[in-house]
Amino acid sequence: MSKYSVNQTVLREEKYLVEALKEMGYEVEVHPAGGQLNSYYSEQEAKAANIIIRRDQLRGAYGDVGFVRQPEGQFAIVKDELDEYRGYGAKWVGRVQQSYKEKQTLAMAKAKGYTLKGREVVETSEGQQVRLQFVARR
Amino acid sequence: MQEKTITVTIDQLGNSTLDLEGFAGHGCEKVSDDFRGGDLVKAERKKPAYYTGQQVQQEKSQR
């Protein structure tokens, strides 16, 4: 073995983020110039996002959930603070990141000539892990 | 010749681990960059083969 690293997934590529959200069963709106998010209280400050899931698809949520493109290129999540405790907190974001990372990795590997050797889903005490193994040709 | 394998493990907390086997030196860095894909590095460890490979490359280039 030659190297081992632990990385935090950063959501950067719209295509894979949209695909990940769709795979989770959501209909996704894409607004390149930004679309308005609806919140539970009408007097709350209006927020905009580039990728939006409407609350009618988010069971138990008070407001829409959106992803906003940051000046540095990554997406940041925008949501009603109350939804942090309604099933759309860090755990939910982690599942989005997991699906995103798998899609992004598979696409990159294919484009750069790595061969997928295997995919397995491993059950752990902290939830499912997806394990992808590739072989480098050179 | 040892097979060069890359194992990516992605958890539900937004983390992934990248384990490279059979790589050395600059080749290792290139593959690492490919699979990191702009993610934030939380921890990194180079293994003995990484350095062994570098020594072999240096010896070759001196000849």
Coordinates of C-alpha atoms in Angstrom, one line a residue:
Chain A
M1 CA 0.0 0.0 0.0
S2 CA 1.2 3.5 -0.6
K3 CA -1.2 6.1 0.6
Y4 CA -4.3 6.5 2.7
S5 CA -6.4 9.6 3.2
V6 CA -9.7 10.6 4.8
N7 CA -11.6 13.3 2.9
Q8 CA -14.7 15.4 3.5
T9 CA -17.0 15.4 0.4
V10 CA -17.5 18.9 -1.1
L11 CA -20.5 19.4 -3.3
R12 CA -19.2 21.1 -6.4
E13 CA -20.6 19.6 -9.5
E14 CA -24.3 20.4 -10.2
K15 CA -24.8 17.4 -12.4
Y16 CA -24.0 14.9 -9.8
L17 CA -25.8 16.8 -7.0
V18 CA -29.0 16.8 -9.1
E19 CA -28.5 13.1 -9.9
A20 CA -28.0 12.3 -6.2
L21 CA -31.1 14.1 -5.1
K22 CA -33.2 12.5 -7.9
E23 CA -31.9 9.1 -6.8
M24 CA -33.1 9.9 -3.3
G25 CA -36.6 10.3 -4.8
Y26 CA -36.9 14.1 -5.1
E27 CA -38.0 16.2 -8.0
V28 CA -35.4 18.9 -8.3
E29 CA -35.7 22.4 -9.7
V30 CA -32.6 23.9 -11.2
H31 CA -32.3 27.7 -11.3
P32 CA -29.1 28.9 -12.8
A33 CA -29.9 32.5 -11.8
G34 CA -31.5 31.5 -8.5
G35 CA -35.0 30.7 -7.5
Q36 CA -36.9 31.7 -4.4
L37 CA -37.2 29.4 -1.5
N38 CA -40.5 29.2 0.4
S39 CA -40.4 29.1 4.2
Y40 CA -42.9 28.3 6.9
Y41 CA -43.2 31.8 8.1
S42 CA -43.9 34.3 5.4
E43 CA -42.2 37.1 7.3
Q44 CA -38.9 35.2 7.2
E45 CA -36.2 36.7 5.0
A46 CA -36.5 35.6 1.4
K47 CA -33.7 33.3 0.3
A48 CA -32.7 32.1 -3.1
A49 CA -31.0 28.9 -4.3
N50 CA -29.8 27.3 -7.5
I51 CA -31.1 23.8 -6.8
I52 CA -34.4 23.5 -4.9
I53 CA -36.4 20.7 -3.5
R54 CA -39.9 22.0 -2.6
R55 CA -41.3 21.2 0.9
D56 CA -44.2 19.2 -0.5
Q57 CA -41.6 16.5 -1.3
L58 CA -39.8 16.8 2.0
R59 CA -41.9 14.8 4.5
G60 CA -42.3 16.8 7.7
A61 CA -40.3 19.8 6.6
Y62 CA -41.3 23.4 7.3
G63 CA -39.7 24.9 4.2
D64 CA -38.0 24.2 0.9
V65 CA -34.4 23.0 0.9
G66 CA -32.0 24.6 -1.5
F67 CA -28.4 24.5 -2.5
V68 CA -26.6 27.7 -3.4
R69 CA -23.5 28.0 -5.5
Q70 CA -20.8 29.8 -3.5
P71 CA -18.2 32.2 -5.0
E72 CA -15.5 29.5 -4.4
G73 CA -17.5 27.0 -6.5
Q74 CA -19.0 24.7 -3.9
F75 CA -22.7 24.4 -3.0
A76 CA -23.9 25.4 0.4
I77 CA -27.2 24.1 1.7
V78 CA -30.0 26.6 2.6
K79 CA -33.0 25.5 4.7
D80 CA -35.2 26.5 7.5
E81 CA -33.3 26.2 10.8
L82 CA -36.2 24.2 12.2
D83 CA -35.8 21.5 9.6
E84 CA -32.4 20.7 11.1
Y85 CA -34.5 18.7 13.6
R86 CA -37.1 17.5 11.2
G87 CA -34.9 15.0 9.4
Y88 CA -32.9 17.3 7.2
G89 CA -29.9 17.9 9.4
A90 CA -26.3 16.6 9.1
K91 CA -27.4 13.0 8.6
W92 CA -29.6 13.9 5.6
V93 CA -26.8 16.0 4.1
G94 CA -24.4 13.1 4.7
R95 CA -26.6 10.8 2.6
V96 CA -26.7 13.4 -0.2
Q97 CA -22.9 13.6 -0.1
Q98 CA -22.6 9.9 -0.1
S99 CA -24.7 9.5 -3.3
Y100 CA -23.0 12.5 -4.9
K101 CA -19.5 11.2 -4.2
E102 CA -20.3 7.8 -5.6
K103 CA -21.7 9.3 -8.9
Q104 CA -18.9 11.8 -9.2
T105 CA -16.2 9.1 -8.5
L106 CA -17.7 6.6 -11.1
A107 CA -17.9 9.3 -13.8
M108 CA -14.4 10.6 -13.2
A109 CA -12.9 7.1 -13.1
K110 CA -14.6 6.2 -16.4
A111 CA -13.5 9.4 -18.0
K112 CA -9.9 8.9 -16.9
G113 CA -9.6 5.3 -17.8
Y114 CA -9.7 3.6 -14.4
T115 CA -11.4 0.2 -14.4
L116 CA -14.2 -0.5 -11.9
K117 CA -13.3 -3.8 -10.3
G118 CA -16.2 -4.0 -7.8
R119 CA -18.8 -2.2 -5.8
E120 CA -20.2 -3.4 -2.5
V121 CA -22.4 -2.0 0.2
V122 CA -21.2 -2.6 3.8
E123 CA -23.4 -2.3 6.8
T124 CA -21.8 -0.6 9.8
S125 CA -22.9 0.8 13.1
E126 CA -22.9 4.3 11.5
G127 CA -25.0 3.2 8.5
Q128 CA -24.2 1.9 5.0
Q129 CA -20.8 2.4 3.4
V130 CA -20.3 2.2 -0.3
R131 CA -17.0 0.6 -1.3
L132 CA -15.7 1.1 -4.8
Q133 CA -12.6 -0.7 -6.0
F134 CA -10.7 0.4 -9.2
V135 CA -7.7 -0.8 -11.1
A136 CA -5.3 1.6 -12.8
R137 CA -4.2 0.4 -16.2
R138 CA -0.8 2.1 -16.0
Chain B
M1 CA 4.3 -6.5 -11.1
Q2 CA 2.0 -5.5 -8.3
E3 CA -1.5 -4.5 -9.4
K4 CA -2.3 -0.9 -8.8
T5 CA -5.7 -0.7 -7.0
I6 CA -7.7 2.2 -5.6
T7 CA -10.4 1.6 -3.0
V8 CA -12.8 4.4 -2.2
T9 CA -15.1 3.9 0.8
I10 CA -17.9 6.5 1.1
D11 CA -19.9 6.7 4.4
Q12 CA -23.2 8.3 5.2
L13 CA -21.5 11.1 7.2
G14 CA -20.1 12.8 4.1
N15 CA -16.7 11.3 4.5
S16 CA -14.7 9.1 2.1
T17 CA -11.5 7.3 2.5
L18 CA -9.1 6.7 -0.3
D19 CA -6.7 3.7 -0.1
L20 CA -4.1 3.4 -2.9
E21 CA -2.1 0.2 -3.2
G22 CA 0.8 -0.5 -5.4
F23 CA 1.6 3.2 -6.3
A24 CA 4.7 5.2 -5.7
G25 CA 5.9 8.8 -5.9
H26 CA 4.3 11.2 -8.4
G27 CA 2.0 8.5 -9.8
C28 CA 0.5 8.2 -6.4
E29 CA -0.2 11.9 -6.1
K30 CA -1.8 12.1 -9.5
V31 CA -4.2 9.2 -8.8
S32 CA -4.9 10.7 -5.4
D33 CA -5.8 14.1 -6.9
D34 CA -8.1 12.3 -9.5
F35 CA -10.1 10.5 -6.8
R36 CA -10.2 13.3 -4.3
G37 CA -12.1 15.5 -6.8
G38 CA -11.7 18.7 -4.9
D39 CA -12.7 17.3 -1.5
L40 CA -11.3 18.5 1.7
V41 CA -8.4 16.4 3.1
K42 CA -9.0 15.6 6.8
A43 CA -6.1 13.2 7.2
E44 CA -3.4 11.7 5.0
R45 CA -0.8 9.0 5.5
K46 CA 1.9 7.9 3.1
K47 CA 2.9 4.3 3.4
P48 CA 6.4 2.7 3.1
A49 CA 5.9 1.7 -0.6
Y50 CA 5.4 5.3 -1.5
Y51 CA 9.0 6.2 -0.4
T52 CA 10.4 2.9 -1.7
G53 CA 9.1 3.7 -5.1
Q54 CA 10.6 7.2 -5.0
Q55 CA 14.0 5.7 -4.2
V56 CA 13.7 3.3 -7.1
Q57 CA 12.8 6.1 -9.5
Q58 CA 15.8 8.3 -8.2
E59 CA 18.2 5.4 -8.7
K60 CA 17.0 4.9 -12.2
S61 CA 17.3 8.6 -13.1
Q62 CA 20.9 8.7 -11.8
R63 CA 22.0 6.0 -14.2

